[in-house]
PDB file of C-alpha atoms and ligand atoms in Angstrom:
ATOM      1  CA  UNK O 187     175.874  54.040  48.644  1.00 51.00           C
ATOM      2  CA  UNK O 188     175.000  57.827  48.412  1.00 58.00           C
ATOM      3  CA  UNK O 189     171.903  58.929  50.544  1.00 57.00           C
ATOM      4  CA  UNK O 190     169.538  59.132  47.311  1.00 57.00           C
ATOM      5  CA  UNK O 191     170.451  55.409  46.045  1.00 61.00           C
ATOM      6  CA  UNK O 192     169.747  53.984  49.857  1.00 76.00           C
ATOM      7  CA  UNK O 193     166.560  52.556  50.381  1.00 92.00           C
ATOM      8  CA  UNK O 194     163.552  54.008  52.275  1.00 95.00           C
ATOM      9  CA  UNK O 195     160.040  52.462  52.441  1.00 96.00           C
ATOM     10  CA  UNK O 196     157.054  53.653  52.940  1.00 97.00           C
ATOM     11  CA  UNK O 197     154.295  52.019  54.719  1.00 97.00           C
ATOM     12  CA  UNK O 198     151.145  51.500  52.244  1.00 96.00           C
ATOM     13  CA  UNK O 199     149.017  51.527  55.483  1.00 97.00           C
ATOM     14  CA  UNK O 200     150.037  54.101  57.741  1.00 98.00           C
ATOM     15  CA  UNK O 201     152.116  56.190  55.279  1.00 98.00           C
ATOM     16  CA  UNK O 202     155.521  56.366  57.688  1.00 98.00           C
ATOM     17  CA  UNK O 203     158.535  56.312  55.623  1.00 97.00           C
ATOM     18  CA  UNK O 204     161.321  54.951  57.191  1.00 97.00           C
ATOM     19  CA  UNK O 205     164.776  54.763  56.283  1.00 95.00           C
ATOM     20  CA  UNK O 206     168.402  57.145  56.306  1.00 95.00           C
ATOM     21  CA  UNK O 207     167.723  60.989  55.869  1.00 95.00           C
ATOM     22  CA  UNK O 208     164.383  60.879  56.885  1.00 97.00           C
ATOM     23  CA  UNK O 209     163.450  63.955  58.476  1.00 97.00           C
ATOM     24  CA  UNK O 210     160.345  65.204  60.708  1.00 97.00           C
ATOM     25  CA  UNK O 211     158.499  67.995  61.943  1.00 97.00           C
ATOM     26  CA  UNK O 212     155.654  68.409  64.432  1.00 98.00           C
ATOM     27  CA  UNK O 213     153.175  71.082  65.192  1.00 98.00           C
ATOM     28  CA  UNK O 214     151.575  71.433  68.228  1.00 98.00           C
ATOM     29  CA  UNK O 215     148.327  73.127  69.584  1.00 98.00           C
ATOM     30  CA  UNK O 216     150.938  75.967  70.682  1.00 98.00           C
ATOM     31  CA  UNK O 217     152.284  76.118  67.783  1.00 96.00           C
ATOM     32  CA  UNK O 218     149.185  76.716  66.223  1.00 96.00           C
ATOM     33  CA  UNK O 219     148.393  80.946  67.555  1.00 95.00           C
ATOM     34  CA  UNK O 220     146.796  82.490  64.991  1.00 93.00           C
ATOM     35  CA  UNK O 221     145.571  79.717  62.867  1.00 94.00           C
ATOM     36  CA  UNK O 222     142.109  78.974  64.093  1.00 96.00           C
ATOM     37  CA  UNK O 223     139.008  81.411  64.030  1.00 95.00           C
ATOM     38  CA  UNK O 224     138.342  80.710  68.251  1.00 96.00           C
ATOM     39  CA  UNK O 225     141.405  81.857  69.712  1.00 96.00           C
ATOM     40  CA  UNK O 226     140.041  81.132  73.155  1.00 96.00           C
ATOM     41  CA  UNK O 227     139.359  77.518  72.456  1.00 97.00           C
ATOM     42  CA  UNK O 228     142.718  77.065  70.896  1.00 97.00           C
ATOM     43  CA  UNK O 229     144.644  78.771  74.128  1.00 97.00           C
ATOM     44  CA  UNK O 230     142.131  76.470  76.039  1.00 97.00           C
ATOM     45  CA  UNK O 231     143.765  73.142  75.225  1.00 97.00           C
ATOM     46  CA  UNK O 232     147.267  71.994  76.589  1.00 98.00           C
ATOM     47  CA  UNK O 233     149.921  73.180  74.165  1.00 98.00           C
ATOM     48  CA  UNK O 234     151.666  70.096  73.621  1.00 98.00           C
ATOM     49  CA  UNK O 235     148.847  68.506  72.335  1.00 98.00           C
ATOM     50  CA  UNK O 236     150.394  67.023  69.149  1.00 98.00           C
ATOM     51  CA  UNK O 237     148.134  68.848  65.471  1.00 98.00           C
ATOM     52  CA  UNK O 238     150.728  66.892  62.982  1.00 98.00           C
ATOM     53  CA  UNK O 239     153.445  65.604  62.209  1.00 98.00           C
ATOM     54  CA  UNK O 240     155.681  65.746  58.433  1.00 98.00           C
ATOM     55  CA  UNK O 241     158.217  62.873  57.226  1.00 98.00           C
ATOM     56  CA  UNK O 242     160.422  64.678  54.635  1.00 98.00           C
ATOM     57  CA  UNK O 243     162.924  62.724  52.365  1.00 97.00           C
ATOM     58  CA  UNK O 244     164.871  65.369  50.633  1.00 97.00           C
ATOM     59  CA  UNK O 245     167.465  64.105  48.600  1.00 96.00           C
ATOM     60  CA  UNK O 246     168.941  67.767  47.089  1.00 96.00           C
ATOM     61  CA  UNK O 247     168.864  70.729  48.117  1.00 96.00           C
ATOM     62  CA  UNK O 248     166.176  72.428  48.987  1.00 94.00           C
ATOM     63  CA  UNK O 249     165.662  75.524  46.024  1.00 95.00           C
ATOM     64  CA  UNK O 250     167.914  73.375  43.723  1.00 95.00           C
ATOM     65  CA  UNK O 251     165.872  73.180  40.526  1.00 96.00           C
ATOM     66  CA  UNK O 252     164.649  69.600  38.804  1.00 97.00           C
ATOM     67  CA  UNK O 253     164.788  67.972  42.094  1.00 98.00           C
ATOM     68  CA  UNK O 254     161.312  66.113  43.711  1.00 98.00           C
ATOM     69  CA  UNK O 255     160.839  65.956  47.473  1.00 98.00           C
ATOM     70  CA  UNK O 256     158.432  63.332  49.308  1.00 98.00           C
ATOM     71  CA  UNK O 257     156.626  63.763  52.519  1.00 98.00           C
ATOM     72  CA  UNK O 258     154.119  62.364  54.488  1.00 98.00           C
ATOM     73  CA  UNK O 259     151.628  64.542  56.252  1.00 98.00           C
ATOM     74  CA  UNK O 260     149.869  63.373  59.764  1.00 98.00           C
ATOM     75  CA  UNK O 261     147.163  64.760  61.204  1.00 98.00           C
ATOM     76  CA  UNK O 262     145.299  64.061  64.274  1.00 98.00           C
ATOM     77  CA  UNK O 263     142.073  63.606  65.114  1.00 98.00           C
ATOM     78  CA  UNK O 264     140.486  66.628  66.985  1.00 98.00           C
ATOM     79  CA  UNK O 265     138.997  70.122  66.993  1.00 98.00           C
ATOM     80  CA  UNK O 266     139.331  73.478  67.887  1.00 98.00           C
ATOM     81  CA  UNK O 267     135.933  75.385  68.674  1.00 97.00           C
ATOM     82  CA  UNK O 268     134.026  73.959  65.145  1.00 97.00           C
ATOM     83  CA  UNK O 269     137.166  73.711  63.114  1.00 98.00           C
ATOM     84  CA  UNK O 270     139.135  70.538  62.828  1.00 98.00           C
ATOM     85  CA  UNK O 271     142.724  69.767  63.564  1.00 98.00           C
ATOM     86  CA  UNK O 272     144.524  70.944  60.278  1.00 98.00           C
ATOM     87  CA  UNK O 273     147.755  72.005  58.792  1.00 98.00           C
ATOM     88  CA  UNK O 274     149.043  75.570  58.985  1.00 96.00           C
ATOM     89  CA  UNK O 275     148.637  75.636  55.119  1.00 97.00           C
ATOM     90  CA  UNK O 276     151.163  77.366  52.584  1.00 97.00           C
ATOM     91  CA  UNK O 277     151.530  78.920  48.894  1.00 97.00           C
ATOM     92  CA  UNK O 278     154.739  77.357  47.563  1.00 98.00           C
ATOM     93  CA  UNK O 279     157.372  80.525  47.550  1.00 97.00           C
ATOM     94  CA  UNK O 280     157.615  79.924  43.667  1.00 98.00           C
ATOM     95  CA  UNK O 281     153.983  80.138  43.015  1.00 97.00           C
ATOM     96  CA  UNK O 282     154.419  78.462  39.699  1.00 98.00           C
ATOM     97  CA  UNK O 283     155.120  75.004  41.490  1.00 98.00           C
ATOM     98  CA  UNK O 284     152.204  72.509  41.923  1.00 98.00           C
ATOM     99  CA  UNK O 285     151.801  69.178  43.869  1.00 98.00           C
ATOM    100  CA  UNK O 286     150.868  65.690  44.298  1.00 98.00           C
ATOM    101  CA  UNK O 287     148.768  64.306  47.427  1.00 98.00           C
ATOM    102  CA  UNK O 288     147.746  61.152  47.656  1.00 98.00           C
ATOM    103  CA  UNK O 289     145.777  60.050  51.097  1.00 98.00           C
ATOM    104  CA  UNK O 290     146.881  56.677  52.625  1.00 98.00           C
ATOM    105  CA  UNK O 291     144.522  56.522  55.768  1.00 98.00           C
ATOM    106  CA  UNK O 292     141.713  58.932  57.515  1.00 98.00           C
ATOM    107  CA  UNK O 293     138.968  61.019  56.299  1.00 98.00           C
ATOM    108  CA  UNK O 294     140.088  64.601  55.365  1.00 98.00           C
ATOM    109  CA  UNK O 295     139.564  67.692  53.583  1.00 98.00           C
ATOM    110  CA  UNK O 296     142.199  69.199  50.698  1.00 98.00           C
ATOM    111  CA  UNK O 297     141.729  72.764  51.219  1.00 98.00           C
ATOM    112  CA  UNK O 298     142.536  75.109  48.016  1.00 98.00           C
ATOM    113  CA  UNK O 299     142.378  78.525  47.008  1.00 98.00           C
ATOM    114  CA  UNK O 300     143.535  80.236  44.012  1.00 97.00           C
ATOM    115  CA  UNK O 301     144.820  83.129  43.630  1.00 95.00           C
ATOM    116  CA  UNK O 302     141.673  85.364  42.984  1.00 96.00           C
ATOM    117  CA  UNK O 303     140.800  83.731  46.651  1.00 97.00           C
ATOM    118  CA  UNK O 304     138.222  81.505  45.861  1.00 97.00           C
ATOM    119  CA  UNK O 305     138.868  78.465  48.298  1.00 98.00           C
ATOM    120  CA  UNK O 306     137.149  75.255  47.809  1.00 98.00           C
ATOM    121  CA  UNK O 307     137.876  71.442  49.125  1.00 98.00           C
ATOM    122  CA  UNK O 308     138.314  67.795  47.574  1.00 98.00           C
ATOM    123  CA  UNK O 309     137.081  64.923  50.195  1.00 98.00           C
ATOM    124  CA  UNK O 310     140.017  62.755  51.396  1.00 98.00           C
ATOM    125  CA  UNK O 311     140.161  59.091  51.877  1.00 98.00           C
ATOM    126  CA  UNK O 312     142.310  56.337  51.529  1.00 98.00           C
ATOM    127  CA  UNK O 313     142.949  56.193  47.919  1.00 98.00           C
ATOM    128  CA  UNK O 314     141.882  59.380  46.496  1.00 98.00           C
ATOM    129  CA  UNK O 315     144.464  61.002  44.556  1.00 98.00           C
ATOM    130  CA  UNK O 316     145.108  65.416  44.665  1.00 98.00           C
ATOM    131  CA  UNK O 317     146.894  67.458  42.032  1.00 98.00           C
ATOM    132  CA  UNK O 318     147.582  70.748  43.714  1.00 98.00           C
ATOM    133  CA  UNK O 319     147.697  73.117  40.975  1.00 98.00           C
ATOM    134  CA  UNK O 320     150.296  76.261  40.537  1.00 98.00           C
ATOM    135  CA  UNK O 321     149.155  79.307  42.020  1.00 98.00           C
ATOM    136  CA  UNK O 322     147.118  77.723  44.424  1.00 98.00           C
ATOM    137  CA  UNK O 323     147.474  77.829  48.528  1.00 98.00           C
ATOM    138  CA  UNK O 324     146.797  74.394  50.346  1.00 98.00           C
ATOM    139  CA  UNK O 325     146.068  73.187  53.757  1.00 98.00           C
ATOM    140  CA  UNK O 326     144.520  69.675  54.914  1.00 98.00           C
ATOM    141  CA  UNK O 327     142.208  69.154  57.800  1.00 98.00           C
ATOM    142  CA  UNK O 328     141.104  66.260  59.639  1.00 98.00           C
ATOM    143  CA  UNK O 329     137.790  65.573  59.375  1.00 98.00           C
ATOM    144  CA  UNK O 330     137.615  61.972  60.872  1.00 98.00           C
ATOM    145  CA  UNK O 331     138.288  60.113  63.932  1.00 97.00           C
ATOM    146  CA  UNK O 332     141.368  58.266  63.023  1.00 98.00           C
ATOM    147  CA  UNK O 333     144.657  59.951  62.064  1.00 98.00           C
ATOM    148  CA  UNK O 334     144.579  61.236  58.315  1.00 98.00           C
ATOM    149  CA  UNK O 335     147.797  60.331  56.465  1.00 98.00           C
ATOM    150  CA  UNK O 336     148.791  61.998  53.035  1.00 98.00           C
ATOM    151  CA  UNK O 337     151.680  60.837  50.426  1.00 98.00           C
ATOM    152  CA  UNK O 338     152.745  64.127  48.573  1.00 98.00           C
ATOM    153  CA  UNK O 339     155.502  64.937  46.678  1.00 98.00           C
ATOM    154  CA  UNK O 340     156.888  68.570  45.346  1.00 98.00           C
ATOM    155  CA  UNK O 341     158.954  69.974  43.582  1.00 98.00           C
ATOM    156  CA  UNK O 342     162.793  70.837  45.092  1.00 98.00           C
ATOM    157  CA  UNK O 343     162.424  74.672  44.612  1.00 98.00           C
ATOM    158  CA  UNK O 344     158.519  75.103  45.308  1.00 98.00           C
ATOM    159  CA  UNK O 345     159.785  76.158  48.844  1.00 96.00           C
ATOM    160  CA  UNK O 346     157.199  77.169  51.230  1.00 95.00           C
ATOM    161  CA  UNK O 347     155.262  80.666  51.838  1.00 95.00           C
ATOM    162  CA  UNK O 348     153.609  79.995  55.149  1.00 92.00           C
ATOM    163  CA  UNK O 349     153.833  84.132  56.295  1.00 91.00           C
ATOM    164  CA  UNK O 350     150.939  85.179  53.713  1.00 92.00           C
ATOM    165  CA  UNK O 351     148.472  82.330  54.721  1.00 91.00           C
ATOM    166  CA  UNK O 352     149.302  83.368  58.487  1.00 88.00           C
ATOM    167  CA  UNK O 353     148.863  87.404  57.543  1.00 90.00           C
ATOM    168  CA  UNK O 354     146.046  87.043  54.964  1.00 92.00           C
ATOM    169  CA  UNK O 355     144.229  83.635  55.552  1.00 93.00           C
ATOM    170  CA  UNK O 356     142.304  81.398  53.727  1.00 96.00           C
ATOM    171  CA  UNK O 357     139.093  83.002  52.043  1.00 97.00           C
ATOM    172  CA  UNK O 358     136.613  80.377  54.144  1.00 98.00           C
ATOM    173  CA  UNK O 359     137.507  77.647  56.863  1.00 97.00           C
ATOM    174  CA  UNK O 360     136.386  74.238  57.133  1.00 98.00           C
ATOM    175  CA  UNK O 361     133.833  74.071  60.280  1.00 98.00           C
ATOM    176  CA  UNK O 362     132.023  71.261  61.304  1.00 98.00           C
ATOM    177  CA  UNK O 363     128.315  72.451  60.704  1.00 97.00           C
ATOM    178  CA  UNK O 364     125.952  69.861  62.401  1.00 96.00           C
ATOM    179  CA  UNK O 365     128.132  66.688  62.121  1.00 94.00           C
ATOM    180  CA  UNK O 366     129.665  67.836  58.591  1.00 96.00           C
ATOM    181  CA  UNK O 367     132.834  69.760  56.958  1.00 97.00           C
ATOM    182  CA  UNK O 368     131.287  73.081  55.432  1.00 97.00           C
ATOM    183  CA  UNK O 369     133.549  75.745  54.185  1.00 98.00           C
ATOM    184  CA  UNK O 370     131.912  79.024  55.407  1.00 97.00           C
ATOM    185  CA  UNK O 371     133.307  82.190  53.920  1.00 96.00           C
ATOM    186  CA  UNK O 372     135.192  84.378  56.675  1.00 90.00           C
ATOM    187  CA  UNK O 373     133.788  88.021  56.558  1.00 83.00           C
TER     188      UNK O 373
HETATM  189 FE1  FE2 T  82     152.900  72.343  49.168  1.00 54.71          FE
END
């Protein structure tokens, strides 16, 4: 049986996929420098605290064209100053390349922007259903108390762009204003 013919599953409820060539990475608060608007807080917290965690089954190539990856996207609960625990975000290297989410579990935020740099976000929970367009940079926060777990799947040459996200940022970050996700435009 070749690796793409063997059979993974994926948990409905907690979106962990399990089964052969299932990879993972994990992001930590010290992995995390330069990501969130309060530095200080960020240096503040002990750098192994675990951000997320993402399940990749990749069964070509990565860059080889036609291809479709899947991955499941973790993130703790927690904060940093007023922002919430969230993903480094990325363009996809070949801009042209969009992208399914679909949340299993948590309350989140989809973070967008577009390439004029207009950023908004779509509401996660369990259920709802994200087409990341082409063109368009992406991150996901968590904005509940409970981990928030995403289904996506991509195409196998979007590739990832995460340097121009970490040079440029987002337009606006997701803070938690009085008890609720606002997207406040950085200056
Ligand atoms: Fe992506």
């Amino acid at each position: 049986m070749t690796e793409a013919s063997a059979q993974r599953k994926v948990s409905l409820s907690s979106g962990e996929i399990v089964g052969p060539g299932v990879q993972c990475i994990s992001r930590t608060i010290g992995n995390m420098k330069g990501i969130y608007r309060d530095e200080q807080s960020r240096a503040s917290l002990v750098p192994e605290t675990l951000v997320y965690r993402v399940q990749t089954f990749c069964p070509v190539e990565e860059g080889n064209e036609g291809g479709l990856f899947w991955g499941t996207t973790f993130v703790n609960p927690g904060m940093v100053g007023d922002e919430y625990f969230m993903t480094k975000g990325h363009h996809h290297a070949k801009r042209s390349r969009s992208e399914f989410y679909l949340t299993v579990a948590g309350a989140g935020a989809l973070i967008l922007m577009d390439e004029s740099r207009n950023t908004v976000f779509e509401p996660m929970s369990a259920g709802t259903l994200h087409y990341v367009s082409a063109y368009t940079a992406h991150r996901i926060a968590n904005t509940g108390n409970a981990v928030l777990s995403v289904l996506a799947c991509w195409p196998s040459d979007a590739g990832h762009d995460y340097d121009s996200i970490a040079r440029d940022g987002f337009s606006a970050r997701l803070r938690n204003i009085n008890g609720s996700p606002v997207l406040v435009a950085e200056p």
